[in-house]
Amino acid sequence: MKTYEKKNLGRLILNLSLPLLYGAASALINMGSFDAYEQLNQPHFSPPSWVFPIVWTILYILMGISAYIVSDKGTEFPKRPLTVYIIQLVMNFIWPLLFFTFKAYFLSFIWLAVLSAIVIVMAVIFCRINKTAGLLQIPYIIWTIYAIYLNLGVYLLN
């Protein structure tokens, strides 16, 4: 394998690992919280709890692929996309703590709305660098908007 191919493979693994590790850490911290979530009054169109880890795993993989594509546009990951990407990952990590651990449903609703806006900004920035990288964020945008609806529903019904 050529040095360039090894470098690309390493960058791909790093970009896939980062969001998946964030997701795994969040899941470990919030383990057992879905039992409490199921006890809450839910808005219409709430999915069963088993859907969440599947969807998030797919979204984290898409984030990683998207970040890899953007990082492949130069020898260094561009500063602005990296900043927005890391901010959304950190915000994404904090949201379950607010919602599940602290049961701060209104604050988590606001947090999620801001996160969704940041994800949209990230998708636009990624799209300017590489259209595919930006388009890979569309499922994440859709999911965060859906999550805003679910979070607001939990807040209003509980």
XYZ file of C-alpha atoms in Angstrom:
158
model
C 0.000 0.000 0.000
C 1.361 3.399 -0.962
C 2.126 6.023 1.697
C -0.669 8.286 0.367
C -3.194 5.441 0.584
C -2.087 4.611 4.137
C -2.399 8.283 5.095
C -5.910 8.416 3.615
C -6.914 5.178 5.338
C -5.621 6.529 8.647
C -7.544 9.785 8.172
C -10.698 7.834 7.253
C -10.408 5.688 10.385
C -9.808 8.780 12.530
C -12.773 10.622 11.025
C -15.070 7.632 11.487
C -13.802 6.925 14.996
C -14.263 10.409 16.431
C -18.075 10.670 16.147
C -18.553 6.968 16.925
C -16.476 7.326 20.112
C -18.469 10.419 21.099
C -21.661 8.446 20.563
C -20.392 5.438 22.514
C -19.268 7.635 25.415
C -22.641 9.385 25.455
C -24.456 6.045 25.415
C -22.352 4.757 28.324
C -22.951 7.887 30.380
C -26.688 7.770 29.733
C -27.078 3.996 29.993
C -30.465 3.044 31.351
C -31.978 6.417 30.546
C -34.174 4.992 27.814
C -36.143 3.130 30.483
C -37.003 6.472 32.071
C -37.665 7.952 28.612
C -40.223 5.245 27.871
C -42.081 6.164 31.064
C -42.573 9.756 29.907
C -45.653 10.936 28.080
C -44.602 10.926 24.425
C -45.738 13.082 21.523
C -47.366 11.391 18.537
C -44.944 9.778 16.103
C -42.389 8.951 18.806
C -40.257 5.992 17.734
C -39.565 3.028 20.009
C -36.357 3.339 22.031
C -34.475 0.740 19.987
C -34.577 3.073 16.947
C -32.345 5.720 18.545
C -29.029 3.803 18.698
C -29.479 2.568 15.133
C -30.204 6.040 13.767
C -27.374 7.642 15.748
C -24.863 5.046 14.586
C -25.801 5.774 10.974
C -25.617 9.533 11.577
C -22.199 9.254 13.256
C -20.890 7.229 10.306
C -22.227 9.826 7.860
C -20.596 12.591 9.950
C -17.294 10.735 9.842
C -17.438 10.157 6.092
C -18.391 13.780 5.526
C -15.549 15.028 7.734
C -13.155 12.691 5.911
C -14.186 14.110 2.527
C -13.663 17.658 3.788
C -10.336 16.785 5.409
C -9.158 15.199 2.167
C -9.340 18.600 0.451
C -5.977 19.604 1.857
C -3.115 18.458 4.009
C -4.811 19.941 7.084
C -8.454 19.873 8.030
C -9.657 23.408 7.237
C -9.948 25.469 10.424
C -13.511 26.801 10.060
C -15.131 23.446 9.201
C -13.151 21.755 11.971
C -14.336 24.320 14.509
C -18.004 23.983 13.538
C -17.719 20.194 13.373
C -16.189 19.941 16.863
C -18.724 22.419 18.311
C -21.648 20.354 17.026
C -20.062 17.140 18.328
C -19.635 18.657 21.797
C -23.169 20.079 21.768
C -24.465 16.727 20.572
C -22.649 15.040 23.473
C -24.107 17.448 26.058
C -27.729 17.264 24.892
C -28.466 13.772 26.345
C -27.005 14.881 29.665
C -29.404 17.812 29.770
C -32.367 15.742 28.661
C -31.836 12.354 30.325
C -29.584 13.006 33.313
C -30.822 16.414 34.425
C -34.347 16.107 32.962
C -34.045 19.744 31.887
C -36.536 19.308 29.060
C -36.971 22.972 28.175
C -33.240 23.731 28.304
C -32.515 20.631 26.225
C -35.151 21.798 23.711
C -33.369 25.164 23.339
C -29.986 23.390 23.216
C -31.249 21.103 20.467
C -32.586 24.026 18.436
C -29.165 25.690 18.595
C -27.475 22.384 17.755
C -29.737 21.996 14.739
C -28.801 25.478 13.525
C -25.102 24.658 13.935
C -25.555 21.404 12.001
C -27.168 23.373 9.168
C -24.245 25.825 9.190
C -21.823 22.890 9.174
C -23.623 21.297 6.216
C -23.457 24.561 4.257
C -19.747 24.998 5.016
C -19.045 21.373 4.105
C -21.090 21.744 0.915
C -18.949 24.715 -0.146
C -15.871 22.524 0.168
C -17.451 19.392 -1.313
C -21.102 18.990 -2.281
C -21.262 15.332 -1.239
C -19.839 16.148 2.196
C -22.600 18.699 2.729
C -25.358 16.469 1.386
C -24.310 13.654 3.718
C -25.462 15.918 6.578
C -29.089 16.078 5.374
C -30.184 13.005 7.404
C -28.597 14.607 10.503
C -30.449 17.864 9.869
C -33.737 16.004 9.417
C -33.127 13.963 12.572
C -32.284 17.001 14.716
C -35.425 18.773 13.515
C -37.442 15.662 14.360
C -35.670 15.505 17.743
C -36.694 19.125 18.406
C -40.312 18.057 17.889
C -39.874 15.060 20.230
C -38.085 17.114 22.873
C -40.723 19.856 22.800
C -43.433 17.225 23.013
C -41.838 15.662 26.094
C -41.487 19.099 27.676
C -45.132 20.019 27.025
C -46.567 16.631 28.007
C -44.560 16.152 31.195
